[in-house]
GROMACS .gro file of C-alpha atoms in nm:
model
  444
    1MET     CA    1   0.787 -12.912   6.489
    2LYS     CA    2   0.503 -13.130   6.615
    3LEU     CA    3   0.251 -12.920   6.421
    4LEU     CA    4   0.452 -12.959   6.100
    5THR     CA    5   0.467 -13.334   6.156
    6GLN     CA    6   0.089 -13.347   6.202
    7ILE     CA    7   0.032 -13.137   5.888
    8ARG     CA    8   0.269 -13.361   5.692
    9ALA     CA    9   0.080 -13.665   5.818
   10LEU     CA   10  -0.251 -13.511   5.710
   11LEU     CA   11  -0.115 -13.435   5.363
   12GLN     CA   12  -0.001 -13.796   5.333
   13MET     CA   13  -0.354 -13.928   5.394
   14SER     CA   14  -0.468 -14.046   5.050
   15VAL     CA   15  -0.841 -14.022   5.134
   16LEU     CA   16  -0.815 -13.659   5.245
   17ARG     CA   17  -0.601 -13.573   4.941
   18GLN     CA   18  -0.865 -13.723   4.713
   19THR     CA   19  -1.135 -13.526   4.894
   20VAL     CA   20  -0.949 -13.200   4.837
   21GLN     CA   21  -0.882 -13.290   4.472
   22LEU     CA   22  -1.248 -13.372   4.407
   23THR     CA   23  -1.353 -13.050   4.580
   24LEU     CA   24  -1.116 -12.846   4.361
   25VAL     CA   25  -1.253 -13.019   4.051
   26PHE     CA   26  -1.605 -12.937   4.169
   27LEU     CA   27  -1.501 -12.574   4.225
   28VAL     CA   28  -1.366 -12.548   3.870
   29ILE     CA   29  -1.692 -12.693   3.736
   30VAL     CA   30  -1.898 -12.448   3.945
   31VAL     CA   31  -1.691 -12.149   3.826
   32PHE     CA   32  -1.716 -12.259   3.463
   33ALA     CA   33  -2.091 -12.324   3.492
   34GLY     CA   34  -2.143 -11.983   3.659
   35PHE     CA   35  -1.943 -11.807   3.388
   36VAL     CA   36  -2.141 -11.976   3.110
   37SER     CA   37  -2.469 -11.907   3.290
   38ILE     CA   38  -2.389 -11.536   3.331
   39LEU     CA   39  -2.295 -11.509   2.963
   40PHE     CA   40  -2.621 -11.679   2.864
   41ILE     CA   41  -2.831 -11.461   3.098
   42ASP     CA   42  -2.655 -11.145   2.975
   43ARG     CA   43  -2.727 -11.238   2.614
   44GLU     CA   44  -3.089 -11.320   2.698
   45ILE     CA   45  -3.137 -10.987   2.880
   46ASN     CA   46  -2.989 -10.795   2.585
   47ALA     CA   47  -3.218 -10.979   2.344
   48ARG     CA   48  -3.524 -10.892   2.556
   49ILE     CA   49  -3.412 -10.526   2.580
   50ASP     CA   50  -3.368 -10.508   2.202
   51ALA     CA   51  -3.712 -10.661   2.146
   52GLU     CA   52  -3.868 -10.416   2.393
   53LEU     CA   53  -3.697 -10.119   2.217
   54GLU     CA   54  -3.827 -10.231   1.878
   55THR     CA   55  -4.178 -10.264   2.019
   56ARG     CA   56  -4.164  -9.926   2.185
   57LEU     CA   57  -4.027  -9.755   1.872
   58ALA     CA   58  -4.308  -9.903   1.661
   59ASP     CA   59  -4.567  -9.786   1.918
   60VAL     CA   60  -4.426  -9.429   1.931
   61ALA     CA   61  -4.398  -9.413   1.549
   62GLY     CA   62  -4.765  -9.516   1.518
   63ARG     CA   63  -4.876  -9.245   1.758
   64ILE     CA   64  -4.670  -8.982   1.574
   65ALA     CA   65  -4.822  -9.087   1.245
   66VAL     CA   66  -5.172  -9.045   1.393
   67ASN     CA   67  -5.132  -8.739   1.616
   68GLY     CA   68  -4.824  -8.574   1.472
   69PRO     CA   69  -4.515  -8.471   1.667
   70ASP     CA   70  -4.629  -8.377   2.014
   71ASP     CA   71  -4.394  -8.281   2.294
   72ALA     CA   72  -4.588  -8.500   2.534
   73LEU     CA   73  -4.459  -8.802   2.351
   74PHE     CA   74  -4.094  -8.721   2.406
   75TYR     CA   75  -3.958  -8.773   2.752
   76GLU     CA   76  -3.642  -8.849   2.942
   77THR     CA   77  -3.629  -9.043   3.270
   78GLU     CA   78  -3.351  -9.223   3.457
   79ASP     CA   79  -3.416  -9.546   3.268
   80ARG     CA   80  -3.563  -9.453   2.927
   81PHE     CA   81  -3.608  -9.177   2.665
   82VAL     CA   82  -3.777  -9.100   2.329
   83ALA     CA   83  -3.643  -8.846   2.080
   84PHE     CA   84  -3.758  -8.746   1.729
   85GLN     CA   85  -3.622  -8.538   1.445
   86GLY     CA   86  -3.860  -8.440   1.168
   87THR     CA   87  -3.783  -8.391   0.798
   88GLY     CA   88  -3.768  -8.016   0.841
   89GLY     CA   89  -3.499  -8.043   1.105
   90ALA     CA   90  -3.730  -7.989   1.402
   91THR     CA   91  -3.621  -8.192   1.704
   92PHE     CA   92  -3.820  -8.319   1.998
   93GLY     CA   93  -3.666  -8.446   2.320
   94ALA     CA   94  -3.340  -8.356   2.498
   95LEU     CA   95  -3.157  -8.646   2.335
   96ALA     CA   96  -3.275  -8.571   1.983
   97LYS     CA   97  -2.910  -8.527   1.880
   98LEU     CA   98  -2.882  -8.908   1.878
   99THR     CA   99  -3.122  -8.918   1.584
  100GLY     CA  100  -2.836  -8.806   1.367
  101ASP     CA  101  -2.656  -9.136   1.416
  102ARG     CA  102  -2.678  -9.431   1.181
  103PRO     CA  103  -3.003  -9.628   1.221
  104GLY     CA  104  -2.994  -9.955   1.415
  105LEU     CA  105  -2.934 -10.091   1.762
  106LYS     CA  106  -2.631  -9.968   1.950
  107THR     CA  107  -2.491  -9.920   2.296
  108VAL     CA  108  -2.371  -9.570   2.382
  109LYS     CA  109  -2.216  -9.411   2.690
  110LEU     CA  110  -2.357  -9.070   2.783
  111GLY     CA  111  -2.155  -8.843   3.011
  112ARG     CA  112  -2.280  -8.595   3.267
  113LYS     CA  113  -2.148  -8.296   3.072
  114VAL     CA  114  -2.369  -8.388   2.776
  115VAL     CA  115  -2.697  -8.507   2.933
  116GLY     CA  116  -2.671  -8.411   3.298
  117GLU     CA  117  -2.636  -8.623   3.608
  118ASP     CA  118  -2.977  -8.793   3.578
  119LEU     CA  119  -2.917  -8.939   3.232
  120ASP     CA  120  -2.550  -9.025   3.239
  121GLY     CA  121  -2.448  -9.388   3.205
  122ILE     CA  122  -2.462  -9.666   2.948
  123TRP     CA  123  -2.771  -9.681   2.722
  124ARG     CA  124  -2.908  -9.923   2.468
  125VAL     CA  125  -3.047  -9.715   2.180
  126TYR     CA  126  -3.264  -9.806   1.879
  127ILE     CA  127  -3.267  -9.555   1.592
  128ALA     CA  128  -3.493  -9.597   1.288
  129ARG     CA  129  -3.656  -9.398   1.006
  130ALA     CA  130  -4.019  -9.362   1.102
  131ALA     CA  131  -4.316  -9.119   1.082
  132GLY     CA  132  -4.143  -8.904   0.822
  133GLY     CA  133  -3.831  -8.850   1.031
  134THR     CA  134  -3.580  -9.024   1.257
  135LEU     CA  135  -3.697  -9.174   1.584
  136ALA     CA  136  -3.472  -9.285   1.870
  137VAL     CA  137  -3.572  -9.479   2.178
  138GLY     CA  138  -3.335  -9.585   2.458
  139THR     CA  139  -3.315  -9.786   2.778
  140ASN     CA  140  -3.061  -9.737   3.055
  141LEU     CA  141  -2.846 -10.046   3.112
  142ASP     CA  142  -2.744  -9.962   3.468
  143ASP     CA  143  -3.028 -10.175   3.603
  144ARG     CA  144  -2.912 -10.462   3.386
  145ASP     CA  145  -2.557 -10.425   3.516
  146ASP     CA  146  -2.686 -10.412   3.875
  147TYR     CA  147  -2.888 -10.726   3.810
  148LEU     CA  148  -2.586 -10.904   3.663
  149GLU     CA  149  -2.375 -10.793   3.961
  150VAL     CA  150  -2.635 -10.929   4.201
  151LEU     CA  151  -2.645 -11.250   3.997
  152ILE     CA  152  -2.266 -11.282   4.010
  153ASN     CA  153  -2.273 -11.226   4.386
  154ILE     CA  154  -2.542 -11.492   4.421
  155PHE     CA  155  -2.330 -11.736   4.219
  156ALA     CA  156  -2.021 -11.647   4.426
  157VAL     CA  157  -2.195 -11.684   4.762
  158SER     CA  158  -2.377 -12.004   4.666
  159GLY     CA  159  -2.056 -12.144   4.514
  160ALA     CA  160  -1.859 -12.058   4.826
  161LEU     CA  161  -2.123 -12.211   5.053
  162THR     CA  162  -2.138 -12.520   4.833
  163LEU     CA  163  -1.758 -12.541   4.833
  164VAL     CA  164  -1.736 -12.514   5.211
  165THR     CA  165  -2.017 -12.766   5.250
  166MET     CA  166  -1.848 -13.006   5.009
  167LEU     CA  167  -1.518 -12.965   5.192
  168MET     CA  168  -1.682 -13.030   5.526
  169ILE     CA  169  -1.879 -13.331   5.405
  170GLY     CA  170  -1.586 -13.464   5.202
  171GLY     CA  171  -1.348 -13.401   5.491
  172LEU     CA  172  -1.581 -13.579   5.733
  173LEU     CA  173  -1.622 -13.878   5.501
  174GLY     CA  174  -1.249 -13.878   5.427
  175TRP     CA  175  -1.166 -13.854   5.797
  176ARG     CA  176  -1.393 -14.150   5.874
  177ALA     CA  177  -1.237 -14.354   5.594
  178GLN     CA  178  -0.888 -14.250   5.702
  179ARG     CA  179  -0.963 -14.356   6.061
  180ARG     CA  180  -1.053 -14.700   5.936
  181LEU     CA  181  -0.741 -14.715   5.721
  182SER     CA  182  -0.531 -14.598   6.016
  183ALA     CA  183  -0.685 -14.870   6.235
  184ILE     CA  184  -0.595 -15.132   5.976
  185SER     CA  185  -0.244 -14.989   5.935
  186GLY     CA  186  -0.193 -14.976   6.313
  187VAL     CA  187  -0.290 -15.340   6.355
  188LEU     CA  188  -0.062 -15.444   6.069
  189ASP     CA  189   0.225 -15.250   6.232
  190LYS     CA  190   0.164 -15.436   6.558
  191VAL     CA  191   0.158 -15.768   6.374
  192ALA     CA  192   0.483 -15.676   6.197
  193ALA     CA  193   0.633 -15.595   6.538
  194GLY     CA  194   0.541 -15.944   6.661
  195ASP     CA  195   0.210 -15.880   6.838
  196LEU     CA  196  -0.006 -16.143   6.670
  197THR     CA  197  -0.290 -16.087   6.916
  198ALA     CA  198  -0.375 -15.749   6.757
  199ARG     CA  199  -0.713 -15.741   6.583
  200ILE     CA  200  -0.905 -15.475   6.390
  201GLU     CA  201  -1.252 -15.593   6.500
  202PRO     CA  202  -1.448 -15.394   6.237
  203GLY     CA  203  -1.791 -15.469   6.384
  204SER     CA  204  -2.106 -15.496   6.177
  205GLY     CA  205  -2.136 -15.392   5.814
  206SER     CA  206  -2.053 -15.529   5.474
  207ASP     CA  207  -1.857 -15.260   5.290
  208ASP     CA  208  -1.506 -15.300   5.148
  209PHE     CA  209  -1.332 -15.186   5.467
  210VAL     CA  210  -1.525 -15.431   5.683
  211ARG     CA  211  -1.457 -15.723   5.449
  212LEU     CA  212  -1.088 -15.630   5.428
  213SER     CA  213  -1.065 -15.596   5.807
  214ARG     CA  214  -1.228 -15.933   5.862
  215SER     CA  215  -0.993 -16.096   5.612
  216ILE     CA  216  -0.691 -15.945   5.789
  217ASP     CA  217  -0.821 -16.056   6.129
  218GLN     CA  218  -0.877 -16.410   6.001
  219THR     CA  219  -0.532 -16.420   5.842
  220THR     CA  220  -0.368 -16.286   6.159
  221SER     CA  221  -0.559 -16.536   6.371
  222GLN     CA  222  -0.442 -16.825   6.157
  223LEU     CA  223  -0.087 -16.689   6.157
  224GLU     CA  224  -0.095 -16.661   6.536
  225ILE     CA  225  -0.209 -17.024   6.565
  226LEU     CA  226   0.060 -17.149   6.326
  227LEU     CA  227   0.339 -16.952   6.491
  228ARG     CA  228   0.223 -17.055   6.838
  229GLN     CA  229   0.227 -17.416   6.728
  230THR     CA  230   0.574 -17.370   6.579
  231ARG     CA  231   0.705 -17.199   6.892
  232ASN     CA  232   0.549 -17.461   7.116
  233LEU     CA  233   0.698 -17.734   6.901
  234THR     CA  234   1.043 -17.573   6.918
  235ALA     CA  235   1.017 -17.515   7.290
  236ASN     CA  236   0.890 -17.868   7.354
  237ILE     CA  237   1.168 -18.020   7.147
  238ALA     CA  238   1.424 -17.807   7.327
  239HIS     CA  239   1.281 -17.899   7.668
  240ASP     CA  240   1.253 -18.268   7.583
  241LEU     CA  241   1.610 -18.284   7.460
  242LYS     CA  242   1.754 -18.059   7.727
  243THR     CA  243   1.633 -18.279   8.012
  244PRO     CA  244   1.803 -18.603   7.903
  245LEU     CA  245   2.114 -18.408   7.804
  246THR     CA  246   2.129 -18.255   8.149
  247ARG     CA  247   2.094 -18.602   8.303
  248LEU     CA  248   2.361 -18.730   8.065
  249ARG     CA  249   2.594 -18.453   8.177
  250GLY     CA  250   2.535 -18.545   8.539
  251GLN     CA  251   2.615 -18.906   8.469
  252LEU     CA  252   2.929 -18.805   8.279
  253GLU     CA  253   3.041 -18.602   8.579
  254MET     CA  254   2.994 -18.906   8.800
  255ILE     CA  255   3.188 -19.119   8.553
  256GLU     CA  256   3.461 -18.851   8.536
  257ILE     CA  257   3.508 -18.878   8.911
  258ALA     CA  258   3.552 -19.254   8.898
  259SER     CA  259   3.734 -19.271   8.564
  260THR     CA  260   4.099 -19.239   8.489
  261ASP     CA  261   4.041 -19.112   8.130
  262GLU     CA  262   3.953 -18.759   8.233
  263ASP     CA  263   4.031 -18.607   7.890
  264ALA     CA  264   3.769 -18.814   7.708
  265ILE     CA  265   3.508 -18.746   7.972
  266GLY     CA  266   3.597 -18.375   7.970
  267MET     CA  267   3.549 -18.356   7.594
  268ALA     CA  268   3.212 -18.532   7.630
  269LEU     CA  269   3.112 -18.278   7.895
  270GLU     CA  270   3.212 -17.990   7.667
  271GLN     CA  271   3.005 -18.132   7.381
  272THR     CA  272   2.711 -18.178   7.615
  273ASP     CA  273   2.744 -17.816   7.735
  274GLU     CA  274   2.741 -17.692   7.375
  275ILE     CA  275   2.423 -17.886   7.302
  276ILE     CA  276   2.258 -17.753   7.618
  277ASP     CA  277   2.363 -17.396   7.528
  278LEU     CA  278   2.215 -17.447   7.181
  279PHE     CA  279   1.876 -17.544   7.318
  280GLU     CA  280   1.883 -17.265   7.573
  281ALA     CA  281   1.944 -17.018   7.288
  282LEU     CA  282   1.650 -17.165   7.093
  283LEU     CA  283   1.431 -17.131   7.401
  284ARG     CA  284   1.538 -16.767   7.448
  285ILE     CA  285   1.455 -16.684   7.085
  286ALA     CA  286   1.113 -16.851   7.112
  287LYS     CA  287   1.040 -16.662   7.434
  288LEU     CA  288   1.149 -16.329   7.285
  289GLU     CA  289   0.931 -16.376   6.977
  290SER     CA  290   0.630 -16.426   7.202
  291GLY     CA  291   0.658 -16.056   7.303
  292GLU     CA  292   0.643 -16.116   7.679
  293HIS     CA  293   0.942 -15.888   7.746
  294ARG     CA  294   0.759 -15.574   7.624
  295GLN     CA  295   0.608 -15.544   7.969
  296ARG     CA  296   0.954 -15.469   8.110
  297PHE     CA  297   1.034 -15.175   7.881
  298GLU     CA  298   1.175 -14.864   8.046
  299THR     CA  299   1.347 -14.542   7.944
  300LEU     CA  300   1.719 -14.604   7.883
  301SER     CA  301   2.028 -14.414   7.771
  302PRO     CA  302   2.243 -14.569   7.492
  303ALA     CA  303   2.547 -14.400   7.646
  304VAL     CA  304   2.492 -14.568   7.983
  305LEU     CA  305   2.430 -14.905   7.817
  306ALA     CA  306   2.754 -14.874   7.619
  307GLU     CA  307   2.950 -14.777   7.930
  308GLU     CA  308   2.808 -15.073   8.126
  309THR     CA  309   2.901 -15.311   7.847
  310ALA     CA  310   3.251 -15.164   7.825
  311ASP     CA  311   3.301 -15.211   8.201
  312ILE     CA  312   3.217 -15.580   8.165
  313TYR     CA  313   3.397 -15.668   7.840
  314GLN     CA  314   3.695 -15.432   7.809
  315ALA     CA  315   3.926 -15.652   8.016
  316VAL     CA  316   3.805 -15.967   7.838
  317ILE     CA  317   3.869 -15.814   7.496
  318GLU     CA  318   4.215 -15.686   7.585
  319ASP     CA  319   4.312 -16.017   7.749
  320SER     CA  320   4.227 -16.190   7.422
  321GLY     CA  321   4.494 -15.988   7.243
  322ARG     CA  322   4.256 -15.742   7.078
  323ARG     CA  323   4.224 -15.367   7.126
  324PHE     CA  324   3.908 -15.201   7.251
  325ASP     CA  325   3.779 -14.846   7.222
  326LEU     CA  326   3.459 -14.684   7.359
  327VAL     CA  327   3.312 -14.383   7.177
  328VAL     CA  328   3.020 -14.201   7.341
  329GLU     CA  329   2.860 -13.912   7.154
  330GLU     CA  330   2.543 -13.714   7.221
  331THR     CA  331   2.259 -13.964   7.264
  332GLU     CA  332   1.881 -13.961   7.300
  333SER     CA  333   1.666 -14.170   7.532
  334ILE     CA  334   1.522 -14.499   7.406
  335SER     CA  335   1.259 -14.740   7.535
  336GLY     CA  336   1.348 -15.104   7.592
  337ASP     CA  337   1.442 -15.394   7.813
  338ARG     CA  338   1.782 -15.315   7.965
  339ARG     CA  339   1.886 -15.678   8.016
  340LEU     CA  340   1.798 -15.778   7.661
  341ILE     CA  341   1.979 -15.482   7.502
  342LEU     CA  342   2.291 -15.557   7.705
  343GLN     CA  343   2.263 -15.919   7.595
  344ALA     CA  344   2.239 -15.813   7.229
  345VAL     CA  345   2.552 -15.598   7.254
  346ALA     CA  346   2.731 -15.877   7.442
  347ASN     CA  347   2.641 -16.119   7.161
  348LEU     CA  348   2.789 -15.877   6.906
  349ILE     CA  349   3.114 -15.856   7.106
  350GLU     CA  350   3.137 -16.234   7.149
  351ASN     CA  351   3.072 -16.280   6.777
  352SER     CA  352   3.358 -16.041   6.697
  353LEU     CA  353   3.588 -16.219   6.940
  354LYS     CA  354   3.519 -16.550   6.763
  355HIS     CA  355   3.579 -16.421   6.409
  356THR     CA  356   3.853 -16.159   6.440
  357PRO     CA  357   4.227 -16.232   6.469
  358GLU     CA  358   4.449 -16.115   6.751
  359GLY     CA  359   4.543 -15.750   6.720
  360ALA     CA  360   4.204 -15.657   6.577
  361GLN     CA  361   4.036 -15.338   6.691
  362LEU     CA  362   3.686 -15.349   6.844
  363THR     CA  363   3.502 -15.018   6.882
  364LEU     CA  364   3.176 -14.980   7.073
  365ALA     CA  365   2.994 -14.652   7.006
  366ALA     CA  366   2.678 -14.484   7.135
  367GLN     CA  367   2.537 -14.207   6.918
  368GLY     CA  368   2.187 -14.064   6.887
  369LYS     CA  369   1.952 -14.356   6.936
  370SER     CA  370   2.202 -14.615   6.813
  371LEU     CA  371   2.448 -14.864   6.953
  372VAL     CA  372   2.728 -14.958   6.713
  373LEU     CA  373   3.000 -15.224   6.725
  374ALA     CA  374   3.274 -15.215   6.462
  375ASP     CA  375   3.575 -15.443   6.422
  376THR     CA  376   3.871 -15.472   6.187
  377GLY     CA  377   3.836 -15.843   6.120
  378PRO     CA  378   3.779 -16.021   5.787
  379GLY     CA  379   3.418 -15.909   5.779
  380ILE     CA  380   3.122 -16.078   5.610
  381PRO     CA  381   3.047 -16.079   5.234
  382GLU     CA  382   2.784 -15.812   5.178
  383HIS     CA  383   2.549 -16.047   4.991
  384LEU     CA  384   2.531 -16.265   5.305
  385TYR     CA  385   2.433 -15.990   5.549
  386ASP     CA  386   2.071 -16.107   5.560
  387ARG     CA  387   2.160 -16.477   5.575
  388VAL     CA  388   2.383 -16.454   5.882
  389LEU     CA  389   2.085 -16.320   6.078
  390GLU     CA  390   1.892 -16.642   6.019
  391PRO     CA  391   1.889 -16.897   6.302
  392MET     CA  392   2.139 -17.182   6.261
  393TYR     CA  393   2.309 -17.022   5.959
  394ARG     CA  394   2.690 -17.026   5.966
  395LEU     CA  395   2.944 -16.892   5.718
  396GLU     CA  396   3.166 -17.193   5.784
  397GLU     CA  397   2.969 -17.458   5.596
  398SER     CA  398   3.165 -17.751   5.740
  399ARG     CA  399   3.029 -17.644   6.084
  400THR     CA  400   3.342 -17.772   6.257
  401THR     CA  401   3.413 -17.453   6.449
  402PRO     CA  402   3.244 -17.375   6.783
  403GLY     CA  403   2.903 -17.209   6.777
  404ALA     CA  404   2.556 -17.283   6.646
  405GLY     CA  405   2.481 -16.974   6.436
  406LEU     CA  406   2.236 -16.830   6.688
  407GLY     CA  407   2.427 -16.527   6.819
  408LEU     CA  408   2.331 -16.277   6.548
  409ALA     CA  409   1.985 -16.436   6.515
  410LEU     CA  410   1.927 -16.359   6.883
  411VAL     CA  411   2.046 -16.000   6.826
  412LYS     CA  412   1.801 -15.968   6.535
  413THR     CA  413   1.517 -16.102   6.749
  414ILE     CA  414   1.593 -15.853   7.027
  415ALA     CA  415   1.609 -15.568   6.773
  416ASN     CA  416   1.271 -15.672   6.627
  417LEU     CA  417   1.122 -15.686   6.975
  418HIS     CA  418   1.223 -15.321   7.025
  419GLY     CA  419   1.118 -15.212   6.675
  420ALA     CA  420   1.482 -15.130   6.607
  421GLU     CA  421   1.664 -15.147   6.274
  422LEU     CA  422   1.966 -15.377   6.255
  423SER     CA  423   2.207 -15.285   5.977
  424MET     CA  424   2.548 -15.413   5.866
  425SER     CA  425   2.823 -15.255   5.660
  426PRO     CA  426   3.201 -15.285   5.618
  427SER     CA  427   3.388 -15.088   5.882
  428ARG     CA  428   3.668 -15.007   5.635
  429ARG     CA  429   3.713 -15.001   5.259
  430ASP     CA  430   4.089 -14.959   5.227
  431ASP     CA  431   4.183 -15.324   5.292
  432PRO     CA  432   3.997 -15.585   5.080
  433GLU     CA  433   4.133 -15.866   5.299
  434ARG     CA  434   4.016 -15.711   5.626
  435LYS     CA  435   3.708 -15.507   5.549
  436GLY     CA  436   3.583 -15.545   5.902
  437LEU     CA  437   3.221 -15.538   6.009
  438ARG     CA  438   3.009 -15.256   6.145
  439ILE     CA  439   2.677 -15.353   6.306
  440GLU     CA  440   2.434 -15.083   6.417
  441ILE     CA  441   2.118 -15.121   6.624
  442ARG     CA  442   1.910 -14.807   6.558
  443PHE     CA  443   1.618 -14.772   6.799
  444PRO     CA  444   1.297 -14.594   6.697
   0.00000   0.00000   0.00000
């Protein structure tokens, strides 16, 4: 399985794919060029053989005209022969029977039964009227075929060596380029996960990859500065406002002790607590986005996390007039901060308790690498799924109900910290008035 994953990853590398494609194109060009070259060489060899036969026939015809037919002139060897048939029907040479064929250049195949083992094969023959008779000269083409075979083998071996060399060089260059792309992609993944300290650090050079890497590093550096300033500003505002609010609460408590209007003071204390909780939530989000909690990651079981949450919240949910169910299926280990994951699930439960009526069903499930909470409440309009994850966003625009719109935003921040996917969907489709809400945190 791991090997298949690695092979699939290699096939997805664009640089290596382009290297293989270019090598295949080069192979096609080499094969085509070799084929054309062999055809050209074959034609050139045949032309030279024909010219040599014509020269030899003219030479033999001249000697016959001067000296007359002489057996010494007519011979047969493994690679050539001369035969002559005079006007009176006299023949000279073992292959004189060929002189009866039509004059001209031709290629003939001679079998062993006709000419014997030494002269069998394919021959190029030139027949012409000369010296008062018919003269035939021939050259064995076996040597030509052997030469062409050797030439084809040379082309094949050189093409194969060139192909392997091109693949090795192209693969090496592609691997180097892919390493640089992978480094850039890895840094961008870290930045997307919230680690703004990640840098490519391309080193010296001035090619496209180096310039791109430097641009990304500069952009990430500026983004880190801006986000740090924003986080610091948020944290400072929260701290600066939290301190006087805390003092105000202490003073209100002192006034409550000495005052007879305890209801008014109690309401003021409740409002102060809500404001303090709001700033504490903002501080938690800012701290989570800084990525400090990654140092506390450990191997966890979604089933155990779901059971721990159920032990804490089952009684609370049932006391509120709602029903609760825990579903634990086969799960796989995940990596994360136990306290933060429990907090995320707790936020989901508290959010459901706020927005579902009495009698609603809450179901907490652990399956695979996911934790799921589903309820049978009114749900959320599907086009607002992304909006409700934004800090301070609330469906109730009048903002008169309790809450600050930070519960789901905190869940989203915790999911991002773990590289998990947070998804929403209706928990039921049969009741348009109570579609319910299903929220799943799927860990990588």
